[in-house]
Structures are given as C-alpha cells and as structure tokens.
PDB file of C-alpha atoms and ligand atoms in Angstrom:
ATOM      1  CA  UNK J   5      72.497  95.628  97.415  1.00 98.00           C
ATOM      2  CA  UNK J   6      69.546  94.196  95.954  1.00 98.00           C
ATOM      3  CA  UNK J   7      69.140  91.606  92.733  1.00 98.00           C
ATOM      4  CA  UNK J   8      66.700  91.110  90.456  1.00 99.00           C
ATOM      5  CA  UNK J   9      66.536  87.689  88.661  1.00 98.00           C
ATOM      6  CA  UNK J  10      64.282  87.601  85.662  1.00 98.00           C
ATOM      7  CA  UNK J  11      63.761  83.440  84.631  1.00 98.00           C
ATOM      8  CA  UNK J  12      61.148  81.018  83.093  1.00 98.00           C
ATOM      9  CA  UNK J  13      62.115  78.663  85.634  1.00 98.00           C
ATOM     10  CA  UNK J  14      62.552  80.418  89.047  1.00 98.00           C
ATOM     11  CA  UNK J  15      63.031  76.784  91.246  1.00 98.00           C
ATOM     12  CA  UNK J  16      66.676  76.748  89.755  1.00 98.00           C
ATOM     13  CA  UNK J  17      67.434  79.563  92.419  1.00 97.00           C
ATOM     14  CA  UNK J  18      65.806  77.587  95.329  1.00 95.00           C
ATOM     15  CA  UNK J  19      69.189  76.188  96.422  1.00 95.00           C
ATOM     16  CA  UNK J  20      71.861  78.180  95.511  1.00 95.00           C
ATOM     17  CA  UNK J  21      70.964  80.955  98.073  1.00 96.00           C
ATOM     18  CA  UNK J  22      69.700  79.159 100.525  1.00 95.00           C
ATOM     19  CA  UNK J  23      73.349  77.990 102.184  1.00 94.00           C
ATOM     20  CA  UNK J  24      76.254  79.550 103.482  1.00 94.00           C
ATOM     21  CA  UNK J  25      77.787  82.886 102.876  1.00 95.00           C
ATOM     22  CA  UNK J  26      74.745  84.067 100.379  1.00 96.00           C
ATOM     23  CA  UNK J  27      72.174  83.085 103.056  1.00 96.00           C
ATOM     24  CA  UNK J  28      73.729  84.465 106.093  1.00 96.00           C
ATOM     25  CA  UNK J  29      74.240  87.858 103.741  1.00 97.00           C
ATOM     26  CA  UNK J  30      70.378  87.908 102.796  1.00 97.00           C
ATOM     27  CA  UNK J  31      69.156  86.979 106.565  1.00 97.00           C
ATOM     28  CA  UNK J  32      71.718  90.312 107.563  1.00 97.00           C
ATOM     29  CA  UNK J  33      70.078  92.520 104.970  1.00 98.00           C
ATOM     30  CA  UNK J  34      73.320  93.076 103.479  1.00 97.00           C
ATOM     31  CA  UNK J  35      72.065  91.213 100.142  1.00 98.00           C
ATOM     32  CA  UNK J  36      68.595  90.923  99.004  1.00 98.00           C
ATOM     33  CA  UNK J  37      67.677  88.493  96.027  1.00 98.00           C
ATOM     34  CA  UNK J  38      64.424  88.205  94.104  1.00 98.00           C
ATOM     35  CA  UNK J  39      63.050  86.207  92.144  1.00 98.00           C
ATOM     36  CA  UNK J  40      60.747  86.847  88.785  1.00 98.00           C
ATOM     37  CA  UNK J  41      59.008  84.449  87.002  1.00 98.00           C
ATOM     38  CA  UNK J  42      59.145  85.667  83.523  1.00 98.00           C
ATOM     39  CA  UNK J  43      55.733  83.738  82.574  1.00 98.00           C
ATOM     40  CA  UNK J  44      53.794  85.783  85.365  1.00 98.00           C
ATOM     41  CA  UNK J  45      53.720  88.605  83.183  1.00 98.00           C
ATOM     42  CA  UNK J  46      53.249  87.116  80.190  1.00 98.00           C
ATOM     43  CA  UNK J  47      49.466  88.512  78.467  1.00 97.00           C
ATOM     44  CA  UNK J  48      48.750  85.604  75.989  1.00 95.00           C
ATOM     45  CA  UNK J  49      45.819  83.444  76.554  1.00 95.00           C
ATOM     46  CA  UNK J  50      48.311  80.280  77.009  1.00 96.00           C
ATOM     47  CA  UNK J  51      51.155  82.490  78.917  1.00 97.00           C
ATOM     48  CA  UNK J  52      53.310  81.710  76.658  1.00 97.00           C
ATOM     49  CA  UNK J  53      57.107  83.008  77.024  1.00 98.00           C
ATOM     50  CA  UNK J  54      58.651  81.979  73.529  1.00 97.00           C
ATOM     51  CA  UNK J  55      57.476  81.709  69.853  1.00 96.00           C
ATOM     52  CA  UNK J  56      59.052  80.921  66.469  1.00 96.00           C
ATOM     53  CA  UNK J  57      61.926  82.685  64.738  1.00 95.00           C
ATOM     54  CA  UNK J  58      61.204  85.150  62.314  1.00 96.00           C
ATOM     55  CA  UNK J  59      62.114  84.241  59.132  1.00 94.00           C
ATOM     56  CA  UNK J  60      62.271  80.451  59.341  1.00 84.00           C
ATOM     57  CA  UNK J  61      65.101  79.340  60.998  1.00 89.00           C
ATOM     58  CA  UNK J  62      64.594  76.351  63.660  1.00 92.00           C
ATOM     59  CA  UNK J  63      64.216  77.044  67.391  1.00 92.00           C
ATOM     60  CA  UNK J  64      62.238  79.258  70.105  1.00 96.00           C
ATOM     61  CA  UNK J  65      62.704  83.018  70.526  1.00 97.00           C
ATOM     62  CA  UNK J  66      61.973  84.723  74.394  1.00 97.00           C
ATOM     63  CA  UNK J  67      59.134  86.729  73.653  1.00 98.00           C
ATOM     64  CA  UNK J  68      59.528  90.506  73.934  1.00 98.00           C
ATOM     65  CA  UNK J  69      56.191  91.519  76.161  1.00 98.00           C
ATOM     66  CA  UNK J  70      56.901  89.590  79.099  1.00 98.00           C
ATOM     67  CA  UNK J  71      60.280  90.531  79.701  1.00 98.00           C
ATOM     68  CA  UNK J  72      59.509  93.561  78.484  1.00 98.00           C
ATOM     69  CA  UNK J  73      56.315  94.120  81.283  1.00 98.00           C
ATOM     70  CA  UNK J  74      58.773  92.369  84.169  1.00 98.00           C
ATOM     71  CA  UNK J  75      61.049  95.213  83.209  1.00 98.00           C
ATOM     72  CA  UNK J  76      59.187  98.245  83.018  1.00 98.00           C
ATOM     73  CA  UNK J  77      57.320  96.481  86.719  1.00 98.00           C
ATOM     74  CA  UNK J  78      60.567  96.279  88.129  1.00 98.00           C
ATOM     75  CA  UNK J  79      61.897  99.958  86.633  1.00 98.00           C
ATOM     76  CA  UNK J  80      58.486 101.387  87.966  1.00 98.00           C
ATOM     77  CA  UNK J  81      59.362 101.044  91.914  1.00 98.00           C
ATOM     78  CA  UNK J  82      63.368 101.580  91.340  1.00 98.00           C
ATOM     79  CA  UNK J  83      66.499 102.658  89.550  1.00 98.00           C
ATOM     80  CA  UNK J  84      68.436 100.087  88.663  1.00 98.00           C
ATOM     81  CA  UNK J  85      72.618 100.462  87.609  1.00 98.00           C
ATOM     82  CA  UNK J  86      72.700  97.581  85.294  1.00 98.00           C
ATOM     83  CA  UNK J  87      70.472  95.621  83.032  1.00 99.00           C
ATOM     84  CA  UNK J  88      72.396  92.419  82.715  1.00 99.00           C
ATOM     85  CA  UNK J  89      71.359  90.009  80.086  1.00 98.00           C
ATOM     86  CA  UNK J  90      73.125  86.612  80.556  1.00 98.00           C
ATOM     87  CA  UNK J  91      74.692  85.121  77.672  1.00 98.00           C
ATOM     88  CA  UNK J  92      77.235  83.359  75.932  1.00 97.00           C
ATOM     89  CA  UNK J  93      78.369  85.973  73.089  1.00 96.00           C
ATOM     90  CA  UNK J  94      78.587  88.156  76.257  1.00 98.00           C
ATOM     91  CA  UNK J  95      82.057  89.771  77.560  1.00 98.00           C
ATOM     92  CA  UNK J  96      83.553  87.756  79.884  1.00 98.00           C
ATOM     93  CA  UNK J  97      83.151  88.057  83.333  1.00 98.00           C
ATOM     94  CA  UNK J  98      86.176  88.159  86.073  1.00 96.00           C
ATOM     95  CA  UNK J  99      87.072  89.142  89.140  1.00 95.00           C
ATOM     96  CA  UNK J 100      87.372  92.258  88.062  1.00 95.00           C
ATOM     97  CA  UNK J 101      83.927  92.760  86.963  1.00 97.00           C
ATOM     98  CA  UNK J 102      82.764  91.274  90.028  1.00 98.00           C
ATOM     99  CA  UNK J 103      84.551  93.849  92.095  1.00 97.00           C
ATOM    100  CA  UNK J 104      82.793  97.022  89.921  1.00 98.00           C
ATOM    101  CA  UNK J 105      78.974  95.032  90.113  1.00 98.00           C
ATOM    102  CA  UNK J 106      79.358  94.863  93.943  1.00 98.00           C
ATOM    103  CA  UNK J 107      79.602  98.580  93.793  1.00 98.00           C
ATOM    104  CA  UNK J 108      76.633  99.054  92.410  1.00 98.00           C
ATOM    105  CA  UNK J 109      72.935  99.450  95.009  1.00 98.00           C
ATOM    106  CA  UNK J 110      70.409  97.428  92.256  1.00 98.00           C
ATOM    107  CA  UNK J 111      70.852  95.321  89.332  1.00 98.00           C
ATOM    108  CA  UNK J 112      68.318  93.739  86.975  1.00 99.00           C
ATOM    109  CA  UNK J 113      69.458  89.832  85.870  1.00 99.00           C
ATOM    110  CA  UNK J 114      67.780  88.592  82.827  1.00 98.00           C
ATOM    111  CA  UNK J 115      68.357  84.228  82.403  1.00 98.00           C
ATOM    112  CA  UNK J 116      67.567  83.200  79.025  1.00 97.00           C
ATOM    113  CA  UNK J 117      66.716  80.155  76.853  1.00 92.00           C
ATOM    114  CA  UNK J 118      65.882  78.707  73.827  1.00 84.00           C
ATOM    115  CA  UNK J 119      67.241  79.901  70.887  1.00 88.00           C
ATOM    116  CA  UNK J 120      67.939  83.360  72.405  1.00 94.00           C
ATOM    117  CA  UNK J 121      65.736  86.393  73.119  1.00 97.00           C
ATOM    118  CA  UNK J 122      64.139  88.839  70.765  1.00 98.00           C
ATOM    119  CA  UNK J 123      66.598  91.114  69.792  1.00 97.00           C
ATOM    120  CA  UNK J 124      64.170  94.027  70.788  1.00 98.00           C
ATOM    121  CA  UNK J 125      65.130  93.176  74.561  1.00 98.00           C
ATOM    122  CA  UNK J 126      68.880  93.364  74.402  1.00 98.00           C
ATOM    123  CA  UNK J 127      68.646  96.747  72.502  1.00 98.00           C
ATOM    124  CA  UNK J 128      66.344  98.899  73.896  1.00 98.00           C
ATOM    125  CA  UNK J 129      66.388  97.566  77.645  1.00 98.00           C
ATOM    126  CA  UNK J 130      70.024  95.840  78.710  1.00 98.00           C
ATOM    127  CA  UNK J 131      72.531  97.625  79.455  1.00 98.00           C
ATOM    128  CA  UNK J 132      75.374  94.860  79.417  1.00 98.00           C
ATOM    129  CA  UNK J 133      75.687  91.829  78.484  1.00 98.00           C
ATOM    130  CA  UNK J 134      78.090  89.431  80.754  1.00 98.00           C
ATOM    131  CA  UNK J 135      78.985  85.498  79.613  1.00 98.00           C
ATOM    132  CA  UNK J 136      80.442  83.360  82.683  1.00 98.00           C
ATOM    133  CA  UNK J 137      82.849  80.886  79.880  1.00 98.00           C
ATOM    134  CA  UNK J 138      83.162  79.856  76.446  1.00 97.00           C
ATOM    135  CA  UNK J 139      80.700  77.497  76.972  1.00 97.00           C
ATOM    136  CA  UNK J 140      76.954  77.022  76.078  1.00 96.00           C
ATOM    137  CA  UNK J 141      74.726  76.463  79.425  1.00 97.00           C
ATOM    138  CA  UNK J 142      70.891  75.284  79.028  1.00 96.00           C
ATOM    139  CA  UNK J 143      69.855  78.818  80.096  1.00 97.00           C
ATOM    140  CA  UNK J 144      71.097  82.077  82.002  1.00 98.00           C
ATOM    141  CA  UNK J 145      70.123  80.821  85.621  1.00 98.00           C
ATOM    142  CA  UNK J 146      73.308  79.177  86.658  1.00 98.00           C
ATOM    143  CA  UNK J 147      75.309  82.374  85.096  1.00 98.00           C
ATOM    144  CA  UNK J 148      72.785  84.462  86.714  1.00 98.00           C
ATOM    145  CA  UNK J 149      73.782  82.354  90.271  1.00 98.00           C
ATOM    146  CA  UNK J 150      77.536  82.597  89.826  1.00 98.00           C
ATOM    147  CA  UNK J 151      77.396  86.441  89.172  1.00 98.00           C
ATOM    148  CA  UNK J 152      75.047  86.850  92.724  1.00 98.00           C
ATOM    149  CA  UNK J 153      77.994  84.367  94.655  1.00 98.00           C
ATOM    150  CA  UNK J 154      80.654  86.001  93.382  1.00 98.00           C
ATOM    151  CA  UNK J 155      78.890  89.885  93.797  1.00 98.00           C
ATOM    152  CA  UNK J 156      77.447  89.220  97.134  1.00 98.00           C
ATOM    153  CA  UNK J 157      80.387  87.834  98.932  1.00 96.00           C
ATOM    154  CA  UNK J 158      82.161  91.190  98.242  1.00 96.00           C
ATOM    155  CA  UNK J 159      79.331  93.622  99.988  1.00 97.00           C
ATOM    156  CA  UNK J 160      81.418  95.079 102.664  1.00 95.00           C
ATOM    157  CA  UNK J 161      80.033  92.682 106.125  1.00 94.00           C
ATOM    158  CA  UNK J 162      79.434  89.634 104.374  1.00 94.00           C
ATOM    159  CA  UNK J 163      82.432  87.573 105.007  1.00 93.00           C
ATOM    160  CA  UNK J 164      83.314  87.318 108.422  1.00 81.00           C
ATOM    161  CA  UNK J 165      87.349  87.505 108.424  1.00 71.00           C
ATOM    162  CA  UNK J 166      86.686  90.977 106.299  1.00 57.00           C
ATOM    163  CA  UNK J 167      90.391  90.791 104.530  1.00 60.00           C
ATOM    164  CA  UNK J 168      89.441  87.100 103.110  1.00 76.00           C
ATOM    165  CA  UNK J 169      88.163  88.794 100.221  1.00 78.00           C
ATOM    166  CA  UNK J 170      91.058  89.890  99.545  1.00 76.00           C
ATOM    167  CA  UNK J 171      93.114  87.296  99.468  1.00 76.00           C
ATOM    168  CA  UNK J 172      90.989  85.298  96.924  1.00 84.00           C
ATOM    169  CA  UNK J 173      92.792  84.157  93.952  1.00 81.00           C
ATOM    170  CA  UNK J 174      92.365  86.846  91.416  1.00 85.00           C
ATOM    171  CA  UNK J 175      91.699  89.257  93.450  1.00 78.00           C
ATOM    172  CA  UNK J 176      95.307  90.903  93.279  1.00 83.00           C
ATOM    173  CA  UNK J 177      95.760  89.269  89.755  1.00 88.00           C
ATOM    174  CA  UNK J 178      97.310  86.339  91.117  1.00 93.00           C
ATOM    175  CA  UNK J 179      96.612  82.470  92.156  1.00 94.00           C
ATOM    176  CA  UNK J 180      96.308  81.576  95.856  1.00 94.00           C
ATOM    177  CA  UNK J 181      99.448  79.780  97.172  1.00 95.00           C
ATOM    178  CA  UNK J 182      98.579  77.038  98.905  1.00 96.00           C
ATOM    179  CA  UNK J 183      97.159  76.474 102.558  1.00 96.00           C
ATOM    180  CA  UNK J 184      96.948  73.257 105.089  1.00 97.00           C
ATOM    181  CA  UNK J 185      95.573  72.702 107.954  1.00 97.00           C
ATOM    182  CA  UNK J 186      96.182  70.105 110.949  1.00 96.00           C
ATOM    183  CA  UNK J 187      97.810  67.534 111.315  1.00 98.00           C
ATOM    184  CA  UNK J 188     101.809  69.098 110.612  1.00 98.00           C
ATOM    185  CA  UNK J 189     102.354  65.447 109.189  1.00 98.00           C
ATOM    186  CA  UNK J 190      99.774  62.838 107.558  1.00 98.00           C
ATOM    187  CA  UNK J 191     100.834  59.742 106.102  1.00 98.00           C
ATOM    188  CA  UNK J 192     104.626  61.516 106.513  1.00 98.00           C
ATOM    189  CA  UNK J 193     103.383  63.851 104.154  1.00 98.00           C
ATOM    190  CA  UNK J 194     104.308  67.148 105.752  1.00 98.00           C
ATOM    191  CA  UNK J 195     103.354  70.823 105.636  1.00 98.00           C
ATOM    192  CA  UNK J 196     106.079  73.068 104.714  1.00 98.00           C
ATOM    193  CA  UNK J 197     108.357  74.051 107.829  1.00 98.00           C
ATOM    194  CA  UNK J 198     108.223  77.551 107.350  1.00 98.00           C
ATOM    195  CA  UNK J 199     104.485  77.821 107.973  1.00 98.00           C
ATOM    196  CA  UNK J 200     105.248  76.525 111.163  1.00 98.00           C
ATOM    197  CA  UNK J 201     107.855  78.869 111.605  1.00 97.00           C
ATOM    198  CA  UNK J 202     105.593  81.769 113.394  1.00 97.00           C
ATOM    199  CA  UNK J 203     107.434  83.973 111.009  1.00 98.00           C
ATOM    200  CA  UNK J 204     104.910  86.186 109.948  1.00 97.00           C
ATOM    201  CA  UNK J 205     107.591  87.944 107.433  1.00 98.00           C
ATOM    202  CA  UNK J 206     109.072  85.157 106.249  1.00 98.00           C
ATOM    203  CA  UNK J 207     105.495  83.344 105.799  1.00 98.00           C
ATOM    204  CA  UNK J 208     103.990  86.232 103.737  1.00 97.00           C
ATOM    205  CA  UNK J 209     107.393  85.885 101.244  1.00 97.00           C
ATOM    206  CA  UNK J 210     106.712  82.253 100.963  1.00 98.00           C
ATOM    207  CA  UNK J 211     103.507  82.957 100.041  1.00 97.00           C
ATOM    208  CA  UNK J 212     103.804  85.769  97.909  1.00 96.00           C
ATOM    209  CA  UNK J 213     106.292  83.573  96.002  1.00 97.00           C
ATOM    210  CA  UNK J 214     104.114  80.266  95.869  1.00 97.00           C
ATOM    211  CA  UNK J 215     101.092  82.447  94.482  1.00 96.00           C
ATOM    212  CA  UNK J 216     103.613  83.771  91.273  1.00 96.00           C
ATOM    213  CA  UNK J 217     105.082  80.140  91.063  1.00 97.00           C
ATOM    214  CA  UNK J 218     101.449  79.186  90.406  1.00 97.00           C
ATOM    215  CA  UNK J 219     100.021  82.138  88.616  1.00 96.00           C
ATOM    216  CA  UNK J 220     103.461  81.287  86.278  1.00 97.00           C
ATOM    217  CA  UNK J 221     102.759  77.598  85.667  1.00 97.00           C
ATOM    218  CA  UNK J 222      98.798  77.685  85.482  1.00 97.00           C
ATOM    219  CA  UNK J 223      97.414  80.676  84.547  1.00 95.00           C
ATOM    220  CA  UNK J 224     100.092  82.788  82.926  1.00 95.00           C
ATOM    221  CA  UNK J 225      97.943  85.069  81.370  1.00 93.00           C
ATOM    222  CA  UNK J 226      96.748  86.821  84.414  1.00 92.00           C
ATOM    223  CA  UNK J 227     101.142  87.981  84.773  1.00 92.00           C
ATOM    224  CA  UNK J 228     101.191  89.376  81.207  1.00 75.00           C
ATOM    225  CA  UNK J 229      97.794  91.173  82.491  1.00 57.00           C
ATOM    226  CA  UNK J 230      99.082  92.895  85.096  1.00 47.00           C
ATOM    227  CA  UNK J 231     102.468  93.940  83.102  1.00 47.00           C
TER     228      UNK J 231
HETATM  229  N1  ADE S  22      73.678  81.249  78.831  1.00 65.98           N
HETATM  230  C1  ADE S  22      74.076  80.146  78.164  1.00 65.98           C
HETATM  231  N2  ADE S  22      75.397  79.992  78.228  1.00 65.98           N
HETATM  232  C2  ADE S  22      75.888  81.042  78.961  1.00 65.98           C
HETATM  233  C3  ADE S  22      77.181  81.434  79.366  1.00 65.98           C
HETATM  234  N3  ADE S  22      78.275  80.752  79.039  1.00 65.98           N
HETATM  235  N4  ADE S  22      77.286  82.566  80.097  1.00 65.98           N
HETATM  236  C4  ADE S  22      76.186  83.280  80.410  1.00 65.98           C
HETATM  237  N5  ADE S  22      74.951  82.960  80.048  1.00 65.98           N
HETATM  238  C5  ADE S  22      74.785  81.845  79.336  1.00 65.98           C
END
C-alpha cells in the first residue's frame, strides 16, 4: 500500500514512522509513505501556501494552486482510491474505517491549516473527508499520522503474531479484557487464577466475558452498535 501525505510542514512526519511496527512495515515494502511539501509546488514569487479570506473575515485560507499542482503531480504517475482531506467537520473515523482504507493499494492525505482550505480543493479534488475526534488540532498532520498507524498495521504481514490484529479492541466491536504478564503475584496483588489455569476454553470465556463487562461499563455505545 502506498501513502501520500500532502503538508506545509513535512518534519512533523520525521518521527512517527520512523519506530516500531510502521518502520519495520516500510523497510518490508509492505507500506510505503511519502512525503509532500505542499510549498514545493507553490508558483508565487514568495511560495506562498495561504492568503486572505474572501470576503473579509479574519484568518488564512490554503491556497488552491499548490495543492492543486501536488495533486494533479501525484494523479499524473498513479491512480489513487481515496483523496482524503483531514479535518475536523469530517466523519469520524473508527476501526471500521480503518479496516476498509487498508483495503485500498494508494491513497492521497491532504494535512491542513489555518483557517481551512479553499473550498475549490475539497470539491473538485477529495474524495472524503475523515476527522480523528471532536476536537480542533493545529493542522491535519497528526490526523494524517494516526490514519497511516492505524491503516498500516492492518496490511496483511505487518504484525508479526498475524491474529493480533484481531484481537484489538474494536476490532470485533468490543473492548479488550484485560492482560498481565509475570510475576503471578506483585505486591500480593495477583493475576486472576484462571489465566493460570492452562484452560484454553475456560480462558477464552473469561475473556470474552471481561471484554462485554468493559465494553458495558466504558464504552456502551459500541453494544447498542452491534445490536
Ligand atoms: N485538523 C484539525 N483538527 C482535526 C481533527 N480533529 N481531525 C482531523 N483533522 C483535523
């Protein structure tokens, strides 16, 4: 699968790919990220990426030729599935949505800033628009890094134990249940028995059961979901 990430500030991506899962996918081939600096294409004497608001109101607009020109670039050596512009009014992303983009072979992230970008942009070029939260972030780039994580770590290869996908919270509409690890006892705090127990049957119940208890108590909305 391969990722495009459109930004004005492409050093915000220097770390988040660089450890872990994500890098071991890239140096395997399985994931390739790049990055595009959004002011590299932009045609204006001072490269400028932004300009005033039509019509008055206070703030910075993204500018539609450089995105625009990064696009079309981008569109000229590939096809791409998605379009994705980053941003808050945006439907909300989920595991679900995660699931369907790691389906798809290349996808075009667009991070941006200011005040928003010119309208232009989101109508004649994106093809969704995704929001990570009901929250406002400085820019796209760290929503732009949690939807490569989350994507990349599904690619079939990726994760080493290849069913711990799928026992991720969310991924079968419920919380994980809990897990320890050695010691059996710390501080005479101890880890239930029946993990212990070498009961595989009995093991999978209690955590089947643990996983509703906390689906139930913390995130009840993902039950009446799935009803
Ligand atoms: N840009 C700013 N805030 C955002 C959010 N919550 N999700 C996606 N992009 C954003």
């Amino acid at each position: 699968m391969r990722i495009d990430i459109l930004t004005i500030f492409p050093g915000m991506f220097e770390g988040p790919f660089s450890h872990s899962i994500v890098k071991r996918a890239i140096e395997k081939g399985l994931a390739g990220i790049f990055i595009h600096n959004i002011r590299d294409y932009a045609t204006n004497k001072h490269r400028n990426v932004d300009d005033y608001v039509y019509g008055g109101s206070a703030g910075m607009v993204m500018m539609i030729q450089p995105i625009a020109d990064c696009i079309e670039h981008l569109k000229s050596e590939r096809d791409y599935d998605e379009i994705i512009f980053l941003t808050p009014d945006g439907e909300l992303f989920n595991q679900s949505s995660a699931n369907a983009l790691s389906l798809k072979g290349n996808i075009i992230l667009l991070c941006g800033h200011y005040k928003g970008i010119d309208e232009r942009i989101r109508e004649h070029y994106i093809t969704r628009e995704i929001s990570v939260g009901d929250y406002v972030l400085s820019g796209g780039e760290l929503a732009a890094a949690i939807l490569a994580d989350s994507i990349i770590r599904l690619l079939p290869g990726v994760l080493s134990d290849e069913t711990s996908a799928l026992s991720d919270s969310f991924q079968d509409g419920l919380i994980s249940p809990p897990v320890y690890t050695r010691p059996a006892e710390y501080n005479g705090w101890k880890v239930p028995e029946i993990l212990l127990s070498g009961n595989d049957k009995e093991i999978k119940a209690w955590n089947y059961a643990r996983a509703l208890e906390r689906t139930r108590s913390r995130r009840p909305g993902l039950l009446n979901e799935n009803e």
